[in-house]
Backbone as a printed PyTorch tensor [residue, N CA C, xyz], in Angstrom:
tensor([[[  6.6740, -49.5890,  26.4970],
         [  6.7900, -48.5090,  27.4810],
         [  5.9870, -48.9140,  28.7160]],

        [[  6.5580, -48.6870,  29.8050],
         [  5.8300, -48.9560,  31.0510],
         [  5.4900, -47.6380,  31.7170]],

        [[  4.3560, -47.6440,  32.3760],
         [  3.8740, -46.4510,  33.0350],
         [  3.7340, -46.7310,  34.5190]],

        [[  4.0080, -45.7030,  35.2770],
         [  3.7420, -45.7660,  36.7130],
         [  2.7030, -44.7100,  37.0020]],

        [[  1.6080, -45.1520,  37.5780],
         [  0.5190, -44.2240,  37.8270],
         [  0.4380, -43.9570,  39.3120]],

        [[  0.1760, -42.7310,  39.6550],
         [  0.0820, -42.3970,  41.0560],
         [ -0.8780, -41.2420,  41.2360]],

        [[ -1.7640, -41.3790,  42.1590],
         [ -2.6790, -40.2910,  42.4620],
         [ -2.0080, -39.4680,  43.5450]],

        [[ -1.5560, -38.2710,  43.1540],
         [ -0.8130, -37.4410,  44.1000],
         [ -1.4640, -36.0760,  44.1880]],

        [[ -1.0660, -35.3580,  45.1870],
         [ -1.5640, -33.9910,  45.3490],
         [ -0.8390, -33.1090,  44.3330]],

        [[ -1.5750, -32.7100,  43.3230],
         [ -1.0000, -31.8590,  42.2820],
         [ -1.1100, -30.4170,  42.7590]],

        [[ -0.0100, -29.7070,  42.6040],
         [ -0.0090, -28.3120,  43.0740],
         [ -0.9250, -27.4580,  42.1920]],

        [[ -1.3910, -26.3750,  42.7520],
         [ -2.3160, -25.4860,  42.0450],
         [ -1.6260, -24.9010,  40.8200]],

        [[ -2.3680, -24.8000,  39.7540],
         [ -1.8430, -24.1620,  38.5460],
         [ -1.3570, -25.1470,  37.5090]],

        [[ -1.3160, -26.4620,  37.8120],
         [ -0.9200, -27.4290,  36.7950],
         [ -2.0450, -27.5770,  35.7730]],

        [[ -1.6770, -27.8840,  34.5470],
         [ -2.6550, -28.0630,  33.4850],
         [ -2.6950, -29.5250,  33.0790]],

        [[ -3.8560, -29.9740,  32.6570],
         [ -4.0240, -31.3350,  32.1590],
         [ -3.2920, -31.4480,  30.8330]],

        [[ -2.4750, -32.5090,  30.6930],
         [ -1.7000, -32.6850,  29.4720],
         [ -2.5640, -33.0620,  28.2760]],

        [[ -3.7620, -33.5010,  28.4810],
         [ -4.6310, -33.8640,  27.3600],
         [ -5.6760, -32.7860,  27.0960]],

        [[ -6.4640, -32.4640,  28.1080],
         [ -7.5860, -31.5500,  27.8830],
         [ -7.1870, -30.0820,  27.9480]],

        [[ -6.1310, -29.7560,  28.6980],
         [ -5.7140, -28.3660,  28.8170],
         [ -6.3910, -27.6280,  29.9450]],

        [[ -7.2850, -28.2910,  30.6900],
         [ -7.9680, -27.6350,  31.7970],
         [ -7.0440, -27.5280,  33.0080]],

        [[ -7.3380, -26.5500,  33.8630],
         [ -6.5600, -26.3300,  35.0800],
         [ -6.9450, -27.4020,  36.1110]],

        [[ -5.9330, -27.9810,  36.7550],
         [ -6.1830, -29.0140,  37.7750],
         [ -6.0540, -28.3620,  39.1400]],

        [[ -7.1140, -28.4620,  39.9390],
         [ -7.1070, -27.8630,  41.2730],
         [ -6.4540, -28.8270,  42.2760]],

        [[ -5.9800, -28.2850,  43.4110],
         [ -5.2900, -29.1410,  44.3960],
         [ -6.1500, -30.3250,  44.8410]],

        [[ -5.4720, -31.4500,  45.0790],
         [ -6.0500, -32.7330,  45.5120],
         [ -6.9800, -33.3480,  44.4660]],

        [[ -6.8610, -32.9180,  43.2540],
         [ -7.6060, -33.5160,  42.1420],
         [ -6.5800, -34.0330,  41.1390]],

        [[ -7.0060, -34.8960,  40.2440],
         [ -6.1670, -35.2890,  39.1300],
         [ -5.2920, -36.5000,  39.3750]],

        [[ -4.6990, -36.9590,  38.2960],
         [ -3.8400, -38.1460,  38.3020],
         [ -2.5130, -37.7500,  37.6750]],

        [[ -1.4250, -38.2350,  38.2560],
         [ -0.1070, -37.9880,  37.6880],
         [  0.4310, -39.3220,  37.1880]],

        [[  0.8630, -39.3230,  35.9380],
         [  1.4500, -40.5170,  35.3330],
         [  2.9240, -40.2530,  35.0960]],

        [[  3.7740, -41.2160,  35.4000],
         [  5.2080, -41.0610,  35.1590],
         [  5.6650, -42.1610,  34.2210]],

        [[  6.4280, -41.7920,  33.2030],
         [  6.9690, -42.7750,  32.2840],
         [  8.2990, -43.2690,  32.8170]],

        [[  8.7880, -44.3540,  32.2610],
         [ 10.0650, -44.9360,  32.6950],
         [ 11.2000, -43.9190,  32.5240]],

        [[ 11.1650, -43.1790,  31.4360],
         [ 12.2440, -42.2160,  31.1850],
         [ 12.1700, -40.9820,  32.0790]],

        [[ 11.1650, -40.8900,  32.9330],
         [ 11.1070, -39.8080,  33.9070],
         [ 10.1340, -38.6990,  33.5590]],

        [[  9.5530, -38.7180,  32.3620],
         [  8.6050, -37.6650,  31.9690],
         [  7.2870, -37.8980,  32.6890]],

        [[  6.7330, -36.8280,  33.2880],
         [  5.4670, -36.9610,  34.0230],
         [  4.3490, -36.2590,  33.2660]],

        [[  3.1430, -36.8110,  33.3770],
         [  1.9630, -36.2600,  32.7300],
         [  0.8820, -36.0770,  33.7820]],

        [[  0.1890, -34.9620,  33.7150],
         [ -0.9110, -34.6710,  34.6350],
         [ -2.2250, -34.7390,  33.8720]],

        [[ -3.2150, -35.3920,  34.4760],
         [ -4.5260, -35.5030,  33.8510],
         [ -5.5870, -35.0860,  34.8460]],

        [[ -6.6640, -34.5030,  34.3200],
         [ -7.7360, -34.0220,  35.1860],
         [ -8.6730, -35.1610,  35.5910]],

        [[ -8.8070, -36.1920,  34.7310],
         [ -9.7450, -37.2890,  35.0170],
         [ -9.2980, -38.5690,  34.3080]],

        [[-10.0140, -39.6600,  34.6110],
         [ -9.7290, -40.9320,  33.9480],
         [-10.0320, -40.8120,  32.4550]],

        [[-11.0500, -40.0660,  32.1390],
         [-11.4520, -39.8730,  30.7460],
         [-10.2940, -39.2660,  29.9390]],

        [[ -9.6500, -38.2360,  30.5110],
         [ -8.5340, -37.5770,  29.8460],
         [ -7.3450, -38.5360,  29.7550]],

        [[ -7.0810, -39.2610,  30.8670],
         [ -5.9480, -40.1940,  30.8880],
         [ -6.1450, -41.3040,  29.8580]],

        [[ -7.3390, -41.8870,  29.7870],
         [ -7.5960, -42.9820,  28.8570],
         [ -7.5150, -42.5130,  27.3970]],

        [[ -8.0110, -41.3310,  27.1390],
         [ -7.9170, -40.7890,  25.7770],
         [ -6.4560, -40.5880,  25.3820]],

        [[ -5.6460, -40.1060,  26.3210],
         [ -4.2180, -39.9090,  26.0820],
         [ -3.5370, -41.2460,  25.8100]],

        [[ -3.8790, -42.2740,  26.5960],
         [ -3.2670, -43.5860,  26.4450],
         [ -3.6570, -44.2300,  25.1090]],

        [[ -4.8570, -43.9020,  24.6240],
         [ -5.2960, -44.4280,  23.3320],
         [ -4.7700, -43.5910,  22.1620]],

        [[ -3.9040, -42.6260,  22.4900],
         [ -3.2770, -41.7340,  21.5070],
         [ -4.3100, -40.9880,  20.6590]],

        [[ -5.3610, -40.5140,  21.3230],
         [ -6.3580, -39.6860,  20.6420],
         [ -5.7850, -38.2810,  20.4490]],

        [[ -6.2280, -37.6360,  19.3980],
         [ -5.7730, -36.2660,  19.1300],
         [ -6.7170, -35.2970,  19.8470]],

        [[ -6.1940, -34.5160,  20.8340],
         [ -7.0770, -33.6000,  21.5820],
         [ -7.6880, -32.5050,  20.7100]],

        [[ -7.1030, -32.2270,  19.5490],
         [ -7.6610, -31.1980,  18.6590],
         [ -8.9380, -31.6760,  17.9760]],

        [[ -9.1840, -32.9900,  18.0040],
         [-10.3800, -33.5510,  17.3610],
         [-11.4670, -33.9200,  18.3660]],

        [[-11.2030, -33.7390,  19.6470],
         [-12.1820, -34.0840,  20.6790],
         [-12.7800, -32.7850,  21.2100]],

        [[-14.1070, -32.7020,  21.1070],
         [-14.7840, -31.4150,  21.2560],
         [-14.7020, -30.8110,  22.6530]],

        [[-14.4740, -31.5830,  23.7190],
         [-14.4960, -31.0060,  25.0590],
         [-13.1330, -30.5060,  25.5260]],

        [[-12.1050, -30.6190,  24.7100],
         [-10.7700, -30.1710,  25.1300],
         [-10.5640, -28.7010,  24.7870]],

        [[ -9.6130, -28.1100,  25.4740],
         [ -9.2810, -26.6950,  25.2490],
         [ -8.6800, -26.5090,  23.8540]],

        [[ -7.8450, -27.4580,  23.4220],
         [ -7.2100, -27.3470,  22.1000],
         [ -8.2490, -27.3240,  20.9780]],

        [[ -9.2890, -28.1580,  21.1070],
         [-10.3660, -28.1660,  20.1120],
         [-11.0670, -26.8110,  20.0800]],

        [[-11.3700, -26.2770,  21.2600],
         [-12.0900, -25.0090,  21.3490],
         [-11.2650, -23.8590,  20.7670]],

        [[ -9.9360, -23.9100,  20.9980],
         [ -9.0620, -22.8790,  20.4260],
         [ -9.0310, -22.9820,  18.9030]],

        [[ -8.8940, -24.2350,  18.4220],
         [ -8.7890, -24.4590,  16.9790],
         [-10.0460, -23.9990,  16.2570]],

        [[-11.2110, -24.2350,  16.8340],
         [-12.4760, -23.8920,  16.2030],
         [-13.0500, -22.5530,  16.6750]],

        [[-12.2340, -21.7840,  17.3810],
         [-12.5860, -20.4230,  17.8310],
         [-13.8950, -20.3920,  18.6140]],

        [[-13.9860, -21.2710,  19.5930],
         [-15.1870, -21.3360,  20.4320],
         [-14.9480, -20.5260,  21.7110]],

        [[-15.9280, -19.7220,  22.0810],
         [-15.8910, -19.0060,  23.3570],
         [-14.8610, -17.9140,  23.4710]],

        [[-14.2770, -17.5030,  22.3790],
         [-13.3040, -16.4090,  22.4650],
         [-14.0560, -15.0950,  22.3550]],

        [[-13.6920, -14.1670,  23.1930],
         [-14.3060, -12.8500,  23.1450],
         [-13.5680, -12.0330,  22.1000]],

        [[-14.3100, -11.5720,  21.1250],
         [-13.6740, -10.7790,  20.0710],
         [-13.5510,  -9.3400,  20.5510]],

        [[-12.3300,  -8.8590,  20.5380],
         [-12.0900,  -7.4630,  20.9260],
         [-12.4150,  -6.5760,  19.7400]],

        [[-13.3510,  -5.6870,  19.9680],
         [-13.7660,  -4.7910,  18.9050],
         [-13.0490,  -3.4500,  19.0740]],

        [[-11.8430,  -3.5240,  19.6140],
         [-11.0830,  -2.2870,  19.7910],
         [-10.5010,  -1.9040,  18.4430]],

        [[-10.9540,  -0.7790,  17.9370],
         [-10.5200,  -0.3180,  16.6290],
         [ -9.0740,   0.1590,  16.7250]],

        [[ -8.3040,  -0.1830,  15.7160],
         [ -6.9090,   0.2320,  15.7090],
         [ -6.8520,   1.7520,  15.5280]],

        [[ -6.0970,   2.3900,  16.3800],
         [ -6.0210,   3.8440,  16.3180],
         [ -5.1410,   4.2550,  15.1530]],

        [[ -5.6800,   5.1450,  14.3600],
         [ -4.9010,   5.6420,  13.2300],
         [ -4.3560,   7.0210,  13.5920]],

        [[ -3.1490,   7.2420,  13.1750],
         [ -2.5350,   8.5420,  13.4590],
         [ -3.0020,   9.5520,  12.4270]],

        [[ -3.4430,  10.6820,  12.9070],
         [ -3.8410,  11.7360,  11.9870],
         [ -2.5920,  12.4420,  11.5050]],

        [[ -2.5390,  12.6670,  10.2130],
         [ -1.3910,  13.3770,   9.6750],
         [ -1.5490,  14.8600,   9.9880]],

        [[ -0.4830,  15.4240,  10.4930],
         [ -0.5120,  16.8410,  10.8540],
         [ -0.4210,  17.6660,   9.5820]],

        [[ -1.3350,  18.6140,   9.4340],
         [ -1.3010,  19.4730,   8.2560],
         [ -0.2310,  20.5320,   8.4640]],

        [[  0.6000,  20.6530,   7.4510],
         [  1.6760,  21.6290,   7.5250],
         [  1.7040,  22.3810,   6.2110]],

        [[  1.5480,  23.7060,   6.2960],
         [  1.5300,  24.4970,   5.0680],
         [  2.9030,  25.0850,   4.8340]],

        [[  3.3510,  24.9500,   3.5950],
         [  4.6320,  25.5790,   3.2530],
         [  4.5560,  26.1380,   1.8390]],

        [[  5.4980,  26.9840,   1.5280],
         [  5.4530,  27.6510,   0.2320],
         [  5.8510,  26.6890,  -0.8830]],

        [[  5.2780,  26.9320,  -2.0440],
         [  5.5920,  26.1420,  -3.2290],
         [  6.5960,  26.9480,  -4.0330]],

        [[  7.3790,  26.2510,  -4.8410],
         [  8.4000,  26.9330,  -5.6180],
         [  7.7640,  28.0260,  -6.4750]],

        [[  8.2510,  29.2070,  -6.3350],
         [  7.7410,  30.3280,  -7.1210],
         [  6.6280,  31.1050,  -6.4380]],

        [[  6.1120,  30.6230,  -5.3210],
         [  5.0410,  31.3420,  -4.6190],
         [  5.2560,  31.1990,  -3.1100]],

        [[  5.2240,  32.3030,  -2.4160],
         [  5.4050,  32.2500,  -0.9590],
         [  4.0850,  31.8720,  -0.2980]],

        [[  4.1840,  31.5260,   0.9500],
         [  2.9960,  31.1200,   1.7020],
         [  1.9930,  32.2700,   1.7890]],

        [[  2.4970,  33.5020,   1.9360],
         [  1.6080,  34.6670,   2.0170],
         [  0.8080,  34.8320,   0.7200]],

        [[  1.4960,  34.6450,  -0.4280],
         [  0.8040,  34.7660,  -1.7240],
         [ -0.2890,  33.7140,  -1.8510]],

        [[  0.0160,  32.5010,  -1.4370],
         [ -0.9490,  31.4020,  -1.5370],
         [ -2.1680,  31.6910,  -0.6640]],

        [[ -1.9180,  32.1270,   0.5830],
         [ -3.0230,  32.4350,   1.4880],
         [ -3.8620,  33.6070,   0.9710]],

        [[ -3.2030,  34.6150,   0.3860],
         [ -3.9290,  35.7640,  -0.1610],
         [ -4.8340,  35.3220,  -1.3050]],

        [[ -4.3380,  34.4420,  -2.1810],
         [ -5.1540,  33.9580,  -3.2970],
         [ -6.3240,  33.1310,  -2.7930]],

        [[ -6.0900,  32.3290,  -1.7580],
         [ -7.1580,  31.4890,  -1.2160],
         [ -8.2870,  32.3530,  -0.6350]],

        [[ -7.9130,  33.4650,   0.0040],
         [ -8.9090,  34.3200,   0.6530],
         [ -9.6090,  35.2810,  -0.3080]],

        [[ -9.1760,  35.3160,  -1.5850],
         [ -9.8300,  36.1970,  -2.5660],
         [-11.2270,  35.6810,  -2.8830]],

        [[-12.0710,  36.6180,  -3.3110],
         [-13.4200,  36.2250,  -3.7210],
         [-13.3370,  35.5510,  -5.0940]],

        [[-14.2240,  34.6000,  -5.3670],
         [-14.1850,  33.8820,  -6.6420],
         [-14.3150,  34.7870,  -7.8660]],

        [[-15.1200,  35.8720,  -7.7320],
         [-15.3050,  36.7800,  -8.8750],
         [-13.9820,  37.4580,  -9.2380]],

        [[-13.2540,  37.8930,  -8.2050],
         [-11.9710,  38.5800,  -8.4280],
         [-10.9870,  37.6140,  -9.0850]],

        [[-10.9520,  36.3810,  -8.5610],
         [-10.0330,  35.3730,  -9.0940],
         [-10.3650,  35.0690, -10.5590]],

        [[-11.6710,  34.9840, -10.8770],
         [-12.1020,  34.6980, -12.2470],
         [-11.7030,  35.8370, -13.1820]],

        [[-11.8900,  37.0850, -12.7130],
         [-11.5200,  38.2440, -13.5280],
         [-10.0240,  38.2540, -13.8090]],

        [[ -9.2130,  37.9440, -12.7910],
         [ -7.7630,  37.9030, -12.9820],
         [ -7.3760,  36.8170, -13.9930]],

        [[ -8.0260,  35.6590, -13.8750],
         [ -7.7230,  34.5480, -14.7820],
         [ -8.0450,  34.9290, -16.2280]],

        [[ -9.2070,  35.5640, -16.4220],
         [ -9.6080,  35.9890, -17.7780],
         [ -8.6390,  37.0140, -18.3420]],

        [[ -8.1800,  37.9330, -17.4940],
         [ -7.2390,  38.9610, -17.9320],
         [ -5.9220,  38.3240, -18.3790]],

        [[ -5.4380,  37.3580, -17.6140],
         [ -4.1850,  36.6740, -17.9690],
         [ -4.3530,  35.9220, -19.2810]],

        [[ -5.4870,  35.2420, -19.4480],
         [ -5.7490,  34.4950, -20.6880],
         [ -5.7920,  35.4410, -21.8840]],

        [[ -6.4650,  36.5940, -21.7040],
         [ -6.5580,  37.5850, -22.7680],
         [ -5.1690,  38.0780, -23.1810]],

        [[ -4.3340,  38.3970, -22.1740],
         [ -2.9890,  38.9030, -22.4940],
         [ -2.1570,  37.8330, -23.2060]],

        [[ -2.3160,  36.5610, -22.8190],
         [ -1.5860,  35.4660, -23.4800],
         [ -2.0210,  35.3480, -24.9460]],

        [[ -3.3330,  35.4450, -25.1840],
         [ -3.8430,  35.3570, -26.5450],
         [ -3.3120,  36.5020, -27.4010]],

        [[ -3.2550,  37.6960, -26.7990],
         [ -2.7310,  38.8620, -27.5430],
         [ -1.2700,  38.6620, -27.9150]],

        [[ -0.4860,  38.1080, -27.0090],
         [  0.9340,  37.8390, -27.2930],
         [  1.0790,  36.8730, -28.4600]],

        [[  0.2660,  35.7950, -28.4200],
         [  0.3210,  34.7830, -29.4800],
         [ -0.0660,  35.4060, -30.8130]],

        [[ -1.1160,  36.2500, -30.7980],
         [ -1.5800,  36.9060, -32.0120],
         [ -0.4940,  37.8280, -32.5840]],

        [[  0.1670,  38.5710, -31.6920],
         [  1.2330,  39.4770, -32.1280],
         [  2.3850,  38.6910, -32.7530]],

        [[  2.7250,  37.5740, -32.1890],
         [  3.7970,  36.7350, -32.7350],
         [  3.4430,  36.2510, -34.1320]],

        [[  2.1940,  35.7900, -34.2980],
         [  1.7460,  35.2930, -35.6020],
         [  1.8150,  36.4050, -36.6530]],

        [[  1.3710,  37.6000, -36.2730],
         [  1.3990,  38.7290, -37.2170],
         [  2.8250,  39.0680, -37.6170]],

        [[  3.7260,  39.0450, -36.6560],
         [  5.1320,  39.3500, -36.9530],
         [  5.7080,  38.3040, -37.9070]],

        [[  5.3450,  37.0530, -37.6990],
         [  5.8290,  35.9680, -38.5530],
         [  5.3140,  36.1390, -39.9760]],

        [[  4.0190,  36.4370, -40.1010],
         [  3.4280,  36.5660, -41.4400],
         [  4.0100,  37.7620, -42.1900]],

        [[  4.2930,  38.8620, -41.5020],
         [  4.8710,  40.0340, -42.1820],
         [  6.2810,  39.7370, -42.6690]],

        [[  7.0580,  39.0190, -41.8870],
         [  8.4200,  38.6670, -42.3340],
         [  8.3600,  37.7020, -43.5030]],

        [[  7.3820,  36.7970, -43.5190],
         [  7.2300,  35.8550, -44.6340],
         [  6.8460,  36.6000, -45.9000]],

        [[  5.9570,  37.5880, -45.7980],
         [  5.4980,  38.3430, -46.9670],
         [  6.6570,  39.0770, -47.6200]],

        [[  7.5560,  39.6010, -46.8110],
         [  8.7080,  40.3230, -47.3460],
         [  9.6030,  39.3920, -48.1480]],

        [[  9.7960,  38.1910, -47.6630],
         [ 10.7180,  37.2650, -48.3290],
         [ 10.0450,  36.4420, -49.4150]],

        [[  8.7280,  36.2370, -49.3620],
         [  8.0620,  35.3320, -50.2880],
         [  7.1900,  36.0470, -51.3360]],

        [[  7.5730,  37.2080, -51.7390],
         [  6.7740,  37.8860, -52.7720],
         [  7.0990,  37.2960, -54.1340]],

        [[  6.1700,  37.4420, -55.0800],
         [  6.3520,  36.8630, -56.4240],
         [  7.5170,  37.5330, -57.1520]],

        [[  7.6930,  38.8090, -56.9320],
         [  8.7600,  39.5350, -57.6140],
         [ 10.1220,  39.0030, -57.1960]],

        [[ 10.2550,  38.7430, -55.8950],
         [ 11.5350,  38.2320, -55.3790],
         [ 11.8090,  36.8630, -55.9820]],

        [[ 10.7870,  36.0570, -56.0780],
         [ 10.9390,  34.7150, -56.6450],
         [ 11.3310,  34.7920, -58.1210]],

        [[ 10.6650,  35.6750, -58.8660],
         [ 10.9630,  35.8150, -60.2980],
         [ 12.3950,  36.2860, -60.5020]],

        [[ 12.8340,  37.2180, -59.6690],
         [ 14.2080,  37.7210, -59.7740],
         [ 15.2070,  36.6050, -59.5140]],

        [[ 14.9010,  35.7810, -58.5590],
         [ 15.8050,  34.6670, -58.2440],
         [ 15.8700,  33.6760, -59.3970]],

        [[ 14.7200,  33.4370, -60.0670],
         [ 14.7030,  32.5190, -61.2020],
         [ 15.5740,  33.0570, -62.3400]],

        [[ 15.4570,  34.3720, -62.5900],
         [ 16.2550,  34.9740, -63.6580],
         [ 17.7420,  34.8350, -63.3640]],

        [[ 18.1040,  35.0340, -62.1170],
         [ 19.5130,  34.9300, -61.7280],
         [ 19.9960,  33.5010, -61.9370]],

        [[ 19.1640,  32.5490, -61.5290],
         [ 19.5140,  31.1350, -61.6840],
         [ 19.6550,  30.7740, -63.1620]],

        [[ 18.7390,  31.2950, -64.0440],
         [ 18.8000,  31.0010, -65.4610],
         [ 20.0550,  31.6230, -66.0740]],

        [[ 20.3850,  32.8490, -65.6620],
         [ 21.5730,  33.5190, -66.1620],
         [ 22.8290,  32.7390, -65.8110]],

        [[ 22.8600,  32.1830, -64.5990],
         [ 24.0120,  31.3760, -64.1730],
         [ 24.1180,  30.0990, -64.9920]],

        [[ 22.9800,  29.5330, -65.3570],
         [ 22.9730,  28.2860, -66.1100],
         [ 23.5310,  28.5140, -67.5120]],

        [[ 23.2040,  29.6630, -68.1200],
         [ 23.6680,  29.9550, -69.4820],
         [ 25.1660,  30.1900, -69.5050]],

        [[ 25.6980,  30.8090, -68.5090],
         [ 27.1230,  31.1530, -68.5130],
         [ 28.0210,  29.9450, -68.3020]],

        [[ 27.4720,  28.8860, -67.7710],
         [ 28.2920,  27.6900, -67.5300],
         [ 28.4190,  26.9010, -68.8230]],

        [[ 29.6350,  26.5440, -69.1930],
         [ 29.7940,  25.7070, -70.3980],
         [ 29.4230,  24.2630, -70.0930]],

        [[ 28.8060,  23.6140, -71.0470],
         [ 28.4230,  22.2440, -70.8270],
         [ 29.5460,  21.3530, -71.2900]],

        [[ 29.6470,  20.2200, -70.7160],
         [ 30.7260,  19.2840, -71.0470],
         [ 30.4270,  18.5530, -72.3220]],

        [[ 29.1770,  18.2900, -72.5600],
         [ 28.8060,  17.6260, -73.8120],
         [ 29.2490,  16.1900, -73.9120]],

        [[ 29.3190,  15.4890, -72.8580],
         [ 29.6210,  14.0460, -72.8620],
         [ 31.0830,  13.7170, -73.1390]],

        [[ 31.9970,  14.6510, -72.9200],
         [ 33.4280,  14.3900, -73.1470],
         [ 33.9690,  13.6240, -71.9590]],

        [[ 34.7050,  12.5580, -72.2550],
         [ 35.2700,  11.7550, -71.1770],
         [ 36.6770,  12.1770, -70.9000]],

        [[ 37.0760,  12.1180, -69.7520],
         [ 38.4360,  12.4900, -69.4000],
         [ 39.3160,  11.3060, -69.1980]]])
């Protein structure tokens, strides 16, 4: 590869192809390759490093090195804004919003008394069910009823003729 080197007036805003620094007007070197690609360098040091195929990410004074190793970057401590969820009250199945608000505004003593009353009534219902079950069982499971059933079963057994091992 052949290179053509020329010290030319580089326009403002060009960047060095090796170091990444901004090249100010009337500074720097422009190199042109045979194929037409041009390279801008800020100094001989940058140009020579480029020609020796040095990696700018491994050379500490280049912009690429500083970016890679996070040197001189200002950390923005701007906290990400979180959206507050809007509270929206609505009725739950089986209870309207008014009922819910009324219960919330009740005094704890009143609420406790209501809860105890409901628990008491539930226990009474369960007790009544158990008593009804036991009374129906007593009617059907008395010893006399059982004895009568046994006699009936024995009477049925006697009336049936036995086969006595006869084969058909």
